């Protein structure tokens, strides 16, 4: 559908008859390219973009080399920018953080603005430092306490939680750490197999998970366990003796697990976080954990 | 030599050439062809002035309208308060979670566009598009400063004398002022207008305000003054989309070549009856007035924004010649094709005599533009859909609660067992007070027998409800727990949280799930 047209312009013009538009003369399999001109500003914009791109790659990091990349004349670095951003955020939060560092924990809880900030900051510090053992939701697992519930081995007041975080549990490097050890009743031969069965059955009966309370078992408990777990097994948070009468078990709550724990007890360990985190962060963590639903 | 009666004949524009004329060779990248649209008078020109007046007034004046909302909300009638995430529109206040109203408006705009386009063609492009309105304004300024078409062409070709520099400087100065005013008006929609205006002049306004004004000044000046029709033809995707929405019943600006062809020079034109030539005298007035620089007689084309100024120009010529108006008119493809069939019959050439009767009027069977053609199933369906969405939004607006309740259930952990064996679930609760007064509200749980609310703000262990005060126009976040001492709870139970005003006039509720451990068989 094209024909020759000898116009006064002198060129042989190939006009596409269907559209009335001149072709460029390019043809592929009988399909001809129409010459619909673009405005010149469009072309200039395109050239300007190319020049801009060249300037950009000279000024900014761009061209990949073997082990690095060109650094650019402006010395821009996204890492430096990140550091600056982080520093700016720290400066912006500085005033509030300073108030948290100075204020007693009770005052922070009483101030809604400080408490809100501390809870948020504590939540993010928790995800970085604590979630590895206690889980991102602080629900813990066997051997790692659930921080959402209302059962606290070392106490659930804000002060007690703060001390536990700051000094850790059985932390070898902190002289003020929370420290207790349950004797190896079975492995060290302190109780024979029959006695362990009796006392385990008595402990299991305390929280209705089976087991029969016998006078022998009760006597064995009073002699060996009440010093830490209390006379009725209700726990002593001052010395970190867990409550054996509630539904919550650090390890598994079954007769077998109780027997195993008496025979060869397992003990967890928590680092003294005052060695790694500043006091304000530990306060924030304490406030966050206290607010998880079980704080006393 | 034929004597021409200049009192009857229109001015001829032989120098006019359409930008997309197929007669001239153009390189792959063409320099912009300068367009000097001629002033025109007529019905559509007056309509365009009116649309410009109305749309520009709305744009520039709206931020200054006041609306008394009491002490807790701004008094600006239309305000997009991005800082506080509130949209105010007269008596309507939109919160971020109600953004579906904006979505609804966008859907209405879309369907409305289908409706308008299918009936009267590219009316958006021709009259209401901001590019069209501002270009029209910029051309009016140009005409005011430099004169009409011929004077502008002469000035453009003239050497750079101080007079020319002065005129051009004045024109560009006014254009820039319009640009500043445009960018200035824009920012007033996002802040209290009087305060911001005072801040602007005392250089106290935030940098983003000046930056926005600078950008919008530059774009208004460049797009409206310098690029004009190029924006529509090369940058805007809309001509492609909107052209595809037309059908054979849509009104478009049409050169009725069934009565216009073959064209004849005015001098050669005999009287209307009897006619070897058509009505078109080839005066090119239609091309001279076109802001897009096209020749409508080449047929429908992408560049045409259907502003109908060519209709005004042609009608004026037809009046001068004593012929019926409408050589260029709004017509549907259907009517046009029917008339073309009469004019052509089996021939390829248009015979003017076929469309005329003996007295010079149109032959029977010639169809005129009929405004009833806009009433047809397609437009009706669009209209019904459009108004249904509008009504639904109005109903939703009038019925929407002024308080709201959002509850987010803890997922990690789903539940916690407490030392006494009861199950506790944690919830992040947000209570919205969308009124302008403080509200005393009661949050309570319904269902889930035996369950109680717990949390730092509750001292009563057996509470199933909590009294709270929510500040006006604010959200109160609460962290609450629900505790159930019931044994053998199913792993999932549903209950309802309700927030009610003290007098019970307002309430909102949301279904909530309570999770418990799987029961062992």
XYZ file of C-alpha atoms in Angstrom, chain A residues 11 13 20 22 35 37-43 136-137 139 146 148-150 246-248 291-293, chain B residues 22-31 227 230 234-235 412-413 416-421 424 481 483:
50
model
C 13.500 13.350 -2.900
C 9.117 10.110 -0.986
C -0.826 9.152 4.548
C 5.848 9.136 4.911
C 8.104 8.526 9.990
C 8.350 12.980 13.857
C 8.899 13.644 17.516
C 9.350 17.222 18.630
C 12.923 18.405 18.986
C 12.595 19.278 22.665
C 11.939 15.612 23.201
C 15.270 14.776 21.592
C 10.221 -12.775 69.526
C 6.916 -12.860 71.402
C 6.773 -16.786 75.014
C 7.780 -17.405 79.238
C 4.106 -13.199 79.297
C 2.775 -15.242 82.194
C 2.457 -14.367 85.853
C 1.203 -23.668 89.663
C 0.525 -24.805 86.108
C 3.706 -23.381 84.704
C 4.233 -4.745 80.485
C 3.931 -8.036 78.649
C 0.993 -9.064 80.797
C 0.929 15.310 5.050
C 2.050 17.739 2.380
C 5.432 18.599 3.869
C 8.353 16.363 4.532
C 9.373 16.303 8.189
C 12.551 14.959 9.737
C 12.474 12.259 12.391
C 12.843 14.914 15.077
C 10.969 18.009 14.084
C 11.359 21.484 15.464
C 4.920 23.582 25.500
C 2.977 19.482 22.816
C 3.473 13.908 23.079
C 3.349 13.651 26.855
C 3.033 -14.192 69.135
C 2.137 -15.826 71.445
C -0.510 -17.500 77.550
C -1.271 -19.939 80.324
C -1.210 -18.303 83.743
C -0.150 -19.933 86.991
C -3.702 -20.810 87.972
C -4.272 -22.524 84.639
C -4.881 -15.072 78.714
C -5.817 -8.761 78.105
C -8.617 -13.875 80.764
